[in-house]
Each structure stands twice: as structure tokens, then as C-alpha cells.
Amino acid sequence: MKNSEEESSSVSPDPGSYGVERIEVVLDNADGVFMGGQSIAGTVVLQLAKPIEVLGLSIRCKGEARVHFTDRSVGIRRKFAAEESYVHLQSYLFGDGETKSQLASGVYPFSLELPEKIPCSFEGLYGRIRYSLRASLVVAEDVLLSSSILPFTLASLFDLNRDSLAPLPISETQSKSFIGQKEPLRMELALPVRGFVPGQSVPMDVTLNNESNVRVAKIRIVLKKVVTYHASDKSRRHKEIVVEIELPVSRACKSEEHFREEFDVPSIPPSGMAHCSIIDVRYALKVEACVDLGEWYYRMLQKNLKIRTSIIVGTVPLKNYEDVVERKAASPTDNGFDTLIPSDEQYERSQIYRSSKPDKDDPTGDEGDSDGEVSPYSPKYRVYKFNKSTKK
């Protein structure tokens, strides 16, 4: 059995020159979503022009995290990188990698068991956690014909019911006095809980109390994904704008005005990043009262009134807050009535959102994974549907 170093040094010629018309990994689970501790089952589809002599046909599963960024804080560009390995499984579906045998076209099944405590899939500007499968036809010790790399999603379990902060409400108040104004501008923000899952609405109550003569033009609400990438000697933080909402404020507003707004949490990775020490994810919520100052020198000196807090994104919703949508079973039970069962799990692809400060972003310098694979991949995260009328 060859290890990864031997594989990387093997020659990868044109498969067609050996009569290999197709070598492809196909998963039994078409969604390509798995959890730690589960088995990955599938087949390697092999089509040959004619039977050939080979040392073996293998399947390999790999999972690793990689971080890569540059730093210019002291005027010199320095590169930083880090990596962690979580999975490296290899199994021969034909042969043993040492003795030559004649191999024919066919469908070769495989099953590999994933470790339990591994981090979920993640893709960011300066790093990734990626899991993949690859089949290899070992023609000779130094000749390897490989399939395309097939990435898959590793989903994690973050139960909000086990987090002490997730069920607690959020209540924040801030005030600001402007130059030349006797009375301040006050703003309050309230949320019923702190923990949410993708697909769930985040309801916000914002109260603006303006006793000053400064006009507030709008309320700006921003949810940011804050990702911290860690290398041995340096860390790099990057912020992505996941949600951005602007609410107009009445020009006649001189006292108190209430706003109730909500947004749905999209398909995004959970907070934290359990079992990974080089990538961390959290979510920052900012509500900003944007003031309208006429003179440029006022705009230089005065800042908008801001409330900053955080929310927790999990993968299992709070039990006593909102009910997940249920559907009727396809067949009736013995008593003649359809039973209600949880709706089918639905996973949606995620994305890398626009940077909050794109002018400060550096080229990623991504050299790919240990196989040199740099193709983009969008992992999937579970997105729920809720019965809005059951909100507690």
C-alpha cells in the first residue's frame, strides 16, 4: 500500500494512453453530505478499452484544513501558512498495490468510515476545511492514473440547546451626544434569543429616541461573518457581509420611533469551528444610526451611533422557541391517520460573501491542497423551515 508521499511522486500520464476511458468516483448519497462517524459508500466506475495489468485500484478519502495569508504590517510582505490533517483513509478495491493482476471494466464498490471528532467543511478567503475522495489505478510503482477529485461536505452537530447563551435574549442600549447638542441620541436593540440556525428568521426590535437636533437619515443593520485564520506566528481576521439592511427614518422624527425588522439566516457554517485550531468563525450583528451632518468638518469629527452584539449560529434549533415545519407521512398508520414526522433534511450550498473592507484584502496566495487542487467548492449546510405561527 502506497502512502501519500509515494503517490505525490508518481507519474500521472494520460489515462487514454493506457486504454482507460473512464475512472470516476460516484457516491451512493447523491447530496454528498456526511457527518463524523458515518460511513461513506459509493462505487468507482471503471471503463477500459480492454483488460490491463495493474498493481491495484484504490480509493482514498482525505480531510484537511489549510490557512494561507500575507501580512504587510511592518512594510514587508510576509507569507503565513498552517495546516491540519483529520482524515487519510485508503483502501484497495482490486489488488494489493504490489502484485500485478489483470483488471477489467466494472463497478467497484467501497465503504469508508469517517472519524467522529472532525470539523465541518468550510471555505473562506484565506483558508478552507475540505474533504474529498479520489480513485487511483496503480499501473506500476511510478505510474498512477487517478480520477478527478470529488469533494464532499462534512456536516457538524452544534446543538443550540447545549449552549448556555443561545436561549438568552439580547437587550442593548447606546447613546451619543453630538457637538453643540444638549440632548443625546439614544438607540435600543432587542432580540428574543441569541441562537439561530440557517433558515430561521432573526427578529429585531430597534427603538430610536432622538432628542437632539441632529437628523438621523437611516438605520443600517449588518450581519458579518468574522473568520480568524491562525498560523504559528500570526493571525488574520477577515469579515464578510452576510446580510445588510437599510431602514429609512422619517425626516420629521424628532422623538421616539420604533422599527421591527427581520432577516433569514442563509446557508452559513456554524459558530466556532469545533475540532479545528487554525480557523475560527463567529457572527457579529451591528445596528447603526446613520446621522445626516451637513458640514464636512462635522462628518470628520462625529461618528454614527452604533450597537454591536453577536449571535450564535448552530445546526440544531432551540426547542422551546420555534417549531420546525412538519409534513405528513407518505403512508397512513394502522389507526388510519397520517402521522406527522419531521420534514426531510435540506442542505443548501453556501458562498463566500463580499468583504467588509475589500481594499484591505490581499491576494490569497492559495496553492491548493496537498494534491495541488485549487478548484472552488461550495460546502452545504442544513437549512430549516419553520412554522412562523409557533414562535414563543
Short mmCIF file of C-alpha atoms in Angstrom, two decimals:
data_model
loop_
_atom_site.label_atom_id
_atom_site.label_comp_id
_atom_site.label_asym_id
_atom_site.label_seq_id
_atom_site.Cartn_x
_atom_site.Cartn_y
_atom_site.Cartn_z
CA MET A 1 0.00 0.00 0.00
CA LYS A 2 1.43 3.35 -1.02
CA ASN A 3 1.39 6.36 1.26
CA SER A 4 0.70 9.97 0.25
CA GLU A 5 4.38 10.80 -0.33
CA GLU A 6 4.72 7.91 -2.77
CA GLU A 7 1.55 8.95 -4.54
CA SER A 8 2.72 12.53 -4.96
CA SER A 9 5.96 11.34 -6.58
CA SER A 10 4.22 9.03 -9.04
CA VAL A 11 3.82 9.97 -12.68
CA SER A 12 0.28 10.77 -13.85
CA PRO A 13 0.23 10.22 -17.64
CA ASP A 14 -2.74 10.50 -19.97
CA PRO A 15 -5.18 7.70 -18.97
CA GLY A 16 -6.17 7.29 -22.61
CA SER A 17 -2.69 6.06 -23.47
CA TYR A 18 -3.35 3.05 -21.23
CA GLY A 19 -6.85 2.43 -22.62
CA VAL A 20 -8.62 3.97 -19.62
CA GLU A 21 -11.77 5.58 -20.99
CA ARG A 22 -13.37 6.47 -17.65
CA ILE A 23 -12.43 6.37 -13.98
CA GLU A 24 -14.91 8.13 -11.72
CA VAL A 25 -16.00 8.11 -8.08
CA VAL A 26 -19.79 8.00 -7.59
CA LEU A 27 -21.37 8.35 -4.14
CA ASP A 28 -24.46 6.42 -3.07
CA ASN A 29 -25.57 9.59 -1.25
CA ALA A 30 -26.20 11.96 -4.14
CA ASP A 31 -26.26 15.02 -1.83
CA GLY A 32 -22.67 14.33 -0.80
CA VAL A 33 -23.29 15.33 2.83
CA PHE A 34 -21.95 13.24 5.72
CA MET A 35 -21.30 13.55 9.44
CA GLY A 36 -18.41 12.40 11.58
CA GLY A 37 -18.67 8.71 12.45
CA GLN A 38 -20.71 7.86 9.36
CA SER A 39 -19.64 5.60 6.53
CA ILE A 40 -19.10 6.92 3.01
CA ALA A 41 -20.34 4.38 0.49
CA GLY A 42 -20.11 4.51 -3.26
CA THR A 43 -18.53 2.97 -6.31
CA VAL A 44 -15.60 3.52 -8.63
CA VAL A 45 -16.78 3.27 -12.22
CA LEU A 46 -14.05 1.97 -14.48
CA GLN A 47 -14.29 1.72 -18.27
CA LEU A 48 -11.34 0.23 -20.16
CA ALA A 49 -10.77 -0.31 -23.86
CA LYS A 50 -9.53 -3.76 -22.87
CA PRO A 51 -8.34 -5.50 -19.67
CA ILE A 52 -4.95 -4.26 -18.44
CA GLU A 53 -2.30 -5.43 -16.00
CA VAL A 54 -2.24 -3.29 -12.83
CA LEU A 55 -0.97 -3.44 -9.28
CA GLY A 56 -4.34 -2.34 -7.92
CA LEU A 57 -7.30 0.00 -7.84
CA SER A 58 -7.59 2.13 -4.70
CA ILE A 59 -9.91 4.71 -3.18
CA ARG A 60 -8.61 7.43 -0.89
CA CYS A 61 -10.50 9.76 1.45
CA LYS A 62 -8.77 12.88 2.68
CA GLY A 63 -9.75 15.70 5.02
CA GLU A 64 -7.54 18.64 5.90
CA ALA A 65 -7.53 22.32 6.85
CA ARG A 66 -5.24 24.85 5.22
CA VAL A 67 -4.64 28.53 6.01
CA HIS A 68 -2.65 30.93 3.83
CA PHE A 69 -2.36 34.72 4.02
CA THR A 70 0.12 37.56 3.73
CA ASP A 71 0.95 40.31 6.22
CA ARG A 72 2.17 43.84 5.49
CA SER A 73 2.01 45.34 8.97
CA VAL A 74 5.74 46.18 9.12
CA GLY A 75 6.03 47.25 5.47
CA ILE A 76 7.34 43.87 4.34
CA ARG A 77 5.16 41.23 2.71
CA ARG A 78 5.41 38.03 4.68
CA LYS A 79 3.56 34.82 3.93
CA PHE A 80 2.00 32.70 6.64
CA ALA A 81 0.51 29.24 6.37
CA ALA A 82 -0.76 26.42 8.56
CA GLU A 83 -2.42 23.08 8.03
CA GLU A 84 -4.11 20.27 9.92
CA SER A 85 -4.99 16.76 8.80
CA TYR A 86 -8.14 14.99 10.01
CA VAL A 87 -8.74 12.10 7.63
CA HIS A 88 -6.48 9.96 5.49
CA LEU A 89 -8.13 6.66 4.60
CA GLN A 90 -7.10 4.37 1.77
CA SER A 91 -8.48 1.04 0.67
CA TYR A 92 -7.73 -1.23 -2.28
CA LEU A 93 -10.80 -2.29 -4.24
CA PHE A 94 -8.76 -4.55 -6.52
CA GLY A 95 -5.26 -5.92 -6.00
CA ASP A 96 -2.89 -5.00 -3.22
CA GLY A 97 -0.57 -2.44 -4.81
CA GLU A 98 2.29 -4.94 -5.01
CA THR A 99 1.36 -7.84 -7.31
CA LYS A 100 0.15 -7.33 -10.87
CA SER A 101 -3.21 -8.75 -11.91
CA GLN A 102 -5.48 -8.30 -14.91
CA LEU A 103 -8.22 -5.75 -14.34
CA ALA A 104 -11.38 -5.39 -16.46
CA SER A 105 -14.06 -2.74 -16.77
CA GLY A 106 -16.58 -2.76 -13.96
CA VAL A 107 -18.19 -1.02 -10.99
CA TYR A 108 -16.15 -1.43 -7.80
CA PRO A 109 -17.97 -0.66 -4.50
CA PHE A 110 -16.31 0.89 -1.47
CA SER A 111 -17.20 1.90 2.10
CA LEU A 112 -15.04 4.05 4.37
CA GLU A 113 -15.80 5.05 7.95
CA LEU A 114 -15.14 8.65 8.95
CA PRO A 115 -13.70 9.57 12.36
CA GLU A 116 -16.19 11.07 14.79
CA LYS A 117 -14.49 14.24 16.03
CA ILE A 118 -13.64 16.17 12.88
CA PRO A 119 -14.56 19.76 11.90
CA CYS A 120 -17.22 20.66 9.38
CA SER A 121 -16.44 21.72 5.82
CA PHE A 122 -15.54 25.38 5.36
CA GLU A 123 -14.38 27.60 2.51
CA GLY A 124 -13.06 31.11 3.10
CA LEU A 125 -10.87 33.75 1.53
CA TYR A 126 -7.71 32.73 3.37
CA GLY A 127 -8.37 29.12 4.23
CA ARG A 128 -10.53 26.03 3.94
CA ILE A 129 -11.52 22.78 5.56
CA ARG A 130 -12.12 20.33 2.74
CA TYR A 131 -12.89 16.64 2.44
CA SER A 132 -12.50 14.71 -0.80
CA LEU A 133 -12.36 11.30 -2.47
CA ARG A 134 -10.11 10.12 -5.27
CA ALA A 135 -9.71 6.80 -7.04
CA SER A 136 -6.34 5.72 -8.40
CA LEU A 137 -5.34 2.99 -10.81
CA VAL A 138 -1.84 1.82 -9.89
CA VAL A 139 -0.37 0.66 -13.21
CA ALA A 140 3.20 0.49 -11.92
CA GLU A 141 5.12 1.70 -8.90
CA ASP A 142 5.71 5.06 -10.54
CA VAL A 143 2.63 5.24 -12.79
CA LEU A 144 -0.66 6.34 -11.25
CA LEU A 145 -3.89 7.04 -13.18
CA SER A 146 -6.26 9.00 -10.99
CA SER A 147 -9.86 10.15 -11.18
CA SER A 148 -10.90 13.74 -10.70
CA ILE A 149 -11.00 14.81 -7.05
CA LEU A 150 -14.56 14.57 -5.68
CA PRO A 151 -15.12 16.94 -2.74
CA PHE A 152 -17.94 16.27 -0.30
CA THR A 153 -19.47 18.12 2.65
CA LEU A 154 -18.78 17.15 6.24
CA ALA A 155 -21.64 18.49 8.38
CA SER A 156 -21.16 19.08 12.11
CA LEU A 157 -23.55 18.94 15.05
CA PHE A 158 -23.89 22.16 17.04
CA ASP A 159 -26.95 21.83 19.27
CA LEU A 160 -28.07 25.28 20.44
CA ASN A 161 -29.89 23.64 23.34
CA ARG A 162 -26.49 22.75 24.80
CA ASP A 163 -25.18 26.32 24.61
CA SER A 164 -25.90 28.38 27.73
CA LEU A 165 -26.01 31.71 25.85
CA ALA A 166 -28.14 30.66 22.87
CA PRO A 167 -31.60 30.83 24.56
CA LEU A 168 -30.91 34.14 26.33
CA PRO A 169 -32.44 37.35 24.94
CA ILE A 170 -30.39 40.29 23.74
CA SER A 171 -31.05 43.78 25.06
CA GLU A 172 -28.56 46.54 24.28
CA THR A 173 -28.75 50.32 24.71
CA GLN A 174 -26.36 53.00 23.49
CA SER A 175 -26.46 56.79 23.48
CA LYS A 176 -24.37 59.54 21.93
CA SER A 177 -24.09 63.29 22.41
CA PHE A 178 -23.09 65.42 19.44
CA ILE A 179 -21.07 68.62 19.49
CA GLY A 180 -23.35 71.60 20.05
CA GLN A 181 -26.31 69.44 21.16
CA LYS A 182 -27.66 69.40 24.71
CA GLU A 183 -29.75 66.25 24.36
CA PRO A 184 -28.37 62.86 23.24
CA LEU A 185 -29.38 60.37 20.59
CA ARG A 186 -30.38 57.01 22.09
CA MET A 187 -30.95 53.64 20.48
CA GLU A 188 -32.12 50.29 21.85
CA LEU A 189 -31.88 46.83 20.28
CA ALA A 190 -33.80 43.74 21.43
CA LEU A 191 -33.80 40.12 20.18
CA PRO A 192 -35.79 37.29 21.80
CA VAL A 193 -32.85 34.83 21.73
CA ARG A 194 -29.20 34.78 20.71
CA GLY A 195 -29.06 31.41 18.94
CA PHE A 196 -30.40 30.69 15.45
CA VAL A 197 -29.97 28.14 12.65
CA PRO A 198 -29.91 28.63 8.86
CA GLY A 199 -33.42 29.18 7.52
CA GLN A 200 -34.59 30.82 10.73
CA SER A 201 -35.68 34.45 10.93
CA VAL A 202 -33.82 36.82 13.24
CA PRO A 203 -36.42 39.31 14.59
CA MET A 204 -35.10 42.65 15.83
CA ASP A 205 -36.81 45.48 17.66
CA VAL A 206 -35.00 48.79 17.31
CA THR A 207 -36.06 51.90 19.19
CA LEU A 208 -34.61 55.27 18.22
CA ASN A 209 -35.01 58.16 20.65
CA ASN A 210 -33.75 61.39 19.11
CA GLU A 211 -33.97 64.41 21.40
CA SER A 212 -31.19 66.23 19.59
CA ASN A 213 -31.38 68.45 16.52
CA VAL A 214 -29.21 66.05 14.52
CA ARG A 215 -31.15 64.27 11.80
CA VAL A 216 -30.89 60.50 11.52
CA ALA A 217 -31.10 59.56 7.83
CA LYS A 218 -31.37 55.76 8.14
CA ILE A 219 -30.88 52.69 10.30
CA ARG A 220 -28.31 50.25 8.93
CA ILE A 221 -28.32 46.61 10.05
CA VAL A 222 -25.37 44.39 9.18
CA LEU A 223 -24.65 40.75 9.98
CA LYS A 224 -20.97 39.90 9.49
CA LYS A 225 -19.21 36.58 9.39
CA VAL A 226 -15.93 37.14 11.20
CA VAL A 227 -13.35 34.50 10.33
CA THR A 228 -9.99 34.33 12.10
CA TYR A 229 -7.22 32.37 10.38
CA HIS A 230 -4.36 31.24 12.62
CA ALA A 231 -0.79 30.46 11.63
CA SER A 232 2.01 29.66 14.07
CA ASP A 233 3.25 33.26 14.39
CA LYS A 234 0.35 35.36 13.12
CA SER A 235 -3.44 35.51 12.83
CA ARG A 236 -5.52 37.20 10.15
CA ARG A 237 -9.12 38.32 10.59
CA HIS A 238 -11.48 38.69 7.67
CA LYS A 239 -15.06 39.99 7.76
CA GLU A 240 -17.76 39.14 5.22
CA ILE A 241 -21.09 40.97 4.95
CA VAL A 242 -23.73 38.24 5.09
CA VAL A 243 -26.81 40.47 5.47
CA GLU A 244 -27.19 44.22 5.02
CA ILE A 245 -30.46 46.13 5.54
CA GLU A 246 -31.18 49.87 5.43
CA LEU A 247 -34.30 51.33 7.01
CA PRO A 248 -35.32 54.92 6.22
CA VAL A 249 -36.03 57.22 9.16
CA SER A 250 -38.81 59.79 8.97
CA ARG A 251 -37.44 63.27 8.35
CA ALA A 252 -39.94 64.57 10.87
CA CYS A 253 -38.69 62.19 13.54
CA LYS A 254 -37.62 64.28 16.50
CA SER A 255 -38.54 61.94 19.32
CA GLU A 256 -39.07 58.18 19.53
CA GLU A 257 -39.52 55.85 16.59
CA HIS A 258 -39.83 52.05 16.60
CA PHE A 259 -38.58 49.65 13.93
CA ARG A 260 -39.28 45.92 13.69
CA GLU A 261 -37.17 44.14 11.11
CA GLU A 262 -36.09 40.56 10.48
CA PHE A 263 -33.86 38.60 8.14
CA ASP A 264 -33.42 34.91 7.39
CA VAL A 265 -30.15 33.25 8.28
CA PRO A 266 -28.74 31.88 4.99
CA SER A 267 -26.71 28.71 4.48
CA ILE A 268 -23.63 29.54 6.57
CA PRO A 269 -21.26 27.48 8.74
CA PRO A 270 -21.91 27.19 12.48
CA SER A 271 -20.23 29.43 15.03
CA GLY A 272 -16.90 28.36 16.43
CA MET A 273 -15.31 25.59 14.39
CA ALA A 274 -15.11 22.64 16.72
CA HIS A 275 -12.09 20.32 16.34
CA CYS A 276 -10.17 22.86 14.22
CA SER A 277 -7.46 25.03 15.81
CA ILE A 278 -6.48 27.18 12.80
CA ILE A 279 -9.88 28.56 11.70
CA ASP A 280 -12.50 30.21 13.92
CA VAL A 281 -15.91 31.61 12.91
CA ARG A 282 -18.24 33.96 14.75
CA TYR A 283 -21.10 36.26 13.77
CA ALA A 284 -21.28 39.96 14.63
CA LEU A 285 -24.52 41.97 14.45
CA LYS A 286 -24.30 45.74 14.13
CA VAL A 287 -27.15 48.27 14.19
CA GLU A 288 -26.12 51.76 13.17
CA ALA A 289 -27.99 55.05 13.30
CA CYS A 290 -26.55 56.98 10.36
CA VAL A 291 -26.70 60.71 11.05
CA ASP A 292 -27.01 63.39 8.39
CA LEU A 293 -24.41 66.08 9.11
CA GLY A 294 -24.27 68.94 6.65
CA GLU A 295 -20.79 70.32 7.20
CA TRP A 296 -17.79 68.22 6.18
CA TYR A 297 -15.84 69.04 9.37
CA TYR A 298 -18.75 67.71 11.45
CA ARG A 299 -18.58 64.47 9.48
CA MET A 300 -14.86 64.26 10.26
CA LEU A 301 -15.43 64.62 14.00
CA GLN A 302 -18.75 62.88 14.56
CA LYS A 303 -19.43 59.18 14.21
CA ASN A 304 -22.68 57.32 13.81
CA LEU A 305 -24.33 55.77 16.85
CA LYS A 306 -23.70 52.01 16.83
CA ILE A 307 -24.81 48.98 18.79
CA ARG A 308 -22.64 45.90 18.43
CA THR A 309 -23.53 42.43 19.63
CA SER A 310 -23.19 38.85 18.45
CA ILE A 311 -25.45 35.95 17.56
CA ILE A 312 -24.73 32.23 17.65
CA VAL A 313 -25.38 30.08 14.58
CA GLY A 314 -25.94 26.39 15.25
CA THR A 315 -27.12 23.33 13.35
CA VAL A 316 -29.85 22.15 15.79
CA PRO A 317 -32.51 24.78 16.68
CA LEU A 318 -33.72 25.76 20.14
CA LYS A 319 -36.59 23.51 21.24
CA ASN A 320 -38.76 26.00 23.11
CA TYR A 321 -38.56 28.91 20.71
CA GLU A 322 -39.89 27.97 17.29
CA ASP A 323 -41.21 24.73 15.76
CA VAL A 324 -39.68 23.13 12.70
CA VAL A 325 -42.14 22.56 9.84
CA GLU A 326 -43.51 19.05 9.75
CA ARG A 327 -45.05 17.14 6.86
CA LYS A 328 -47.47 14.25 6.53
CA ALA A 329 -46.03 10.80 6.08
CA ALA A 330 -46.48 9.19 2.68
CA SER A 331 -48.50 6.25 4.05
CA PRO A 332 -51.13 6.10 6.83
CA THR A 333 -50.55 4.38 10.12
CA ASP A 334 -52.51 1.42 11.48
CA ASN A 335 -55.18 3.67 13.01
CA GLY A 336 -55.99 5.18 9.61
CA PHE A 337 -54.49 8.61 10.26
CA ASP A 338 -51.43 10.14 8.73
CA THR A 339 -48.67 10.81 11.22
CA LEU A 340 -46.63 13.97 11.38
CA ILE A 341 -42.91 13.44 11.03
CA PRO A 342 -40.07 15.97 10.71
CA SER A 343 -39.59 17.32 7.20
CA ASP A 344 -36.77 15.93 5.10
CA GLU A 345 -33.36 17.43 5.77
CA GLN A 346 -32.48 20.06 3.22
CA TYR A 347 -28.93 21.21 2.58
CA GLU A 348 -28.07 24.28 0.55
CA ARG A 349 -24.75 25.42 -0.85
CA SER A 350 -23.01 28.27 0.88
CA GLN A 351 -20.93 31.09 -0.54
CA ILE A 352 -18.09 33.44 0.33
CA TYR A 353 -19.70 36.86 0.84
CA ARG A 354 -18.25 40.22 -0.09
CA SER A 355 -15.61 41.64 2.17
CA SER A 356 -16.49 44.47 4.53
CA LYS A 357 -13.19 46.15 3.59
CA PRO A 358 -12.19 44.85 0.13
CA ASP A 359 -9.45 47.47 -0.25
CA LYS A 360 -7.55 45.82 2.61
CA ASP A 361 -7.79 42.29 1.23
CA ASP A 362 -4.62 40.65 0.00
CA PRO A 363 -4.28 38.06 -2.75
CA THR A 364 -4.98 34.70 -1.19
CA GLY A 365 -1.82 33.06 -2.49
CA ASP A 366 -3.74 29.79 -2.48
CA GLU A 367 -1.51 26.96 -3.60
CA GLY A 368 -4.28 24.41 -3.19
CA ASP A 369 -4.39 21.35 -1.01
CA SER A 370 -1.74 18.64 -0.68
CA ASP A 371 -2.68 17.43 -4.17
CA GLY A 372 -2.43 20.93 -5.62
CA GLU A 373 -6.21 21.06 -6.03
CA VAL A 374 -7.39 24.69 -6.27
CA SER A 375 -10.83 24.25 -7.85
CA PRO A 376 -13.54 26.14 -5.94
CA TYR A 377 -16.05 24.21 -3.88
CA SER A 378 -19.16 25.35 -2.01
CA PRO A 379 -19.99 23.18 1.00
CA LYS A 380 -23.60 22.61 2.03
CA TYR A 381 -25.22 23.42 5.37
CA ARG A 382 -28.59 22.34 6.66
CA VAL A 383 -31.34 24.92 6.15
CA TYR A 384 -34.55 24.53 8.18
CA LYS A 385 -38.12 25.59 7.58
CA PHE A 386 -40.17 26.91 10.50
CA ASN A 387 -43.79 27.37 11.37
CA LYS A 388 -43.85 31.13 11.97
CA SER A 389 -47.09 30.98 13.98
CA THR A 390 -45.47 28.86 16.71
CA LYS A 391 -42.81 31.37 17.72
CA LYS A 392 -42.78 31.57 21.52
#
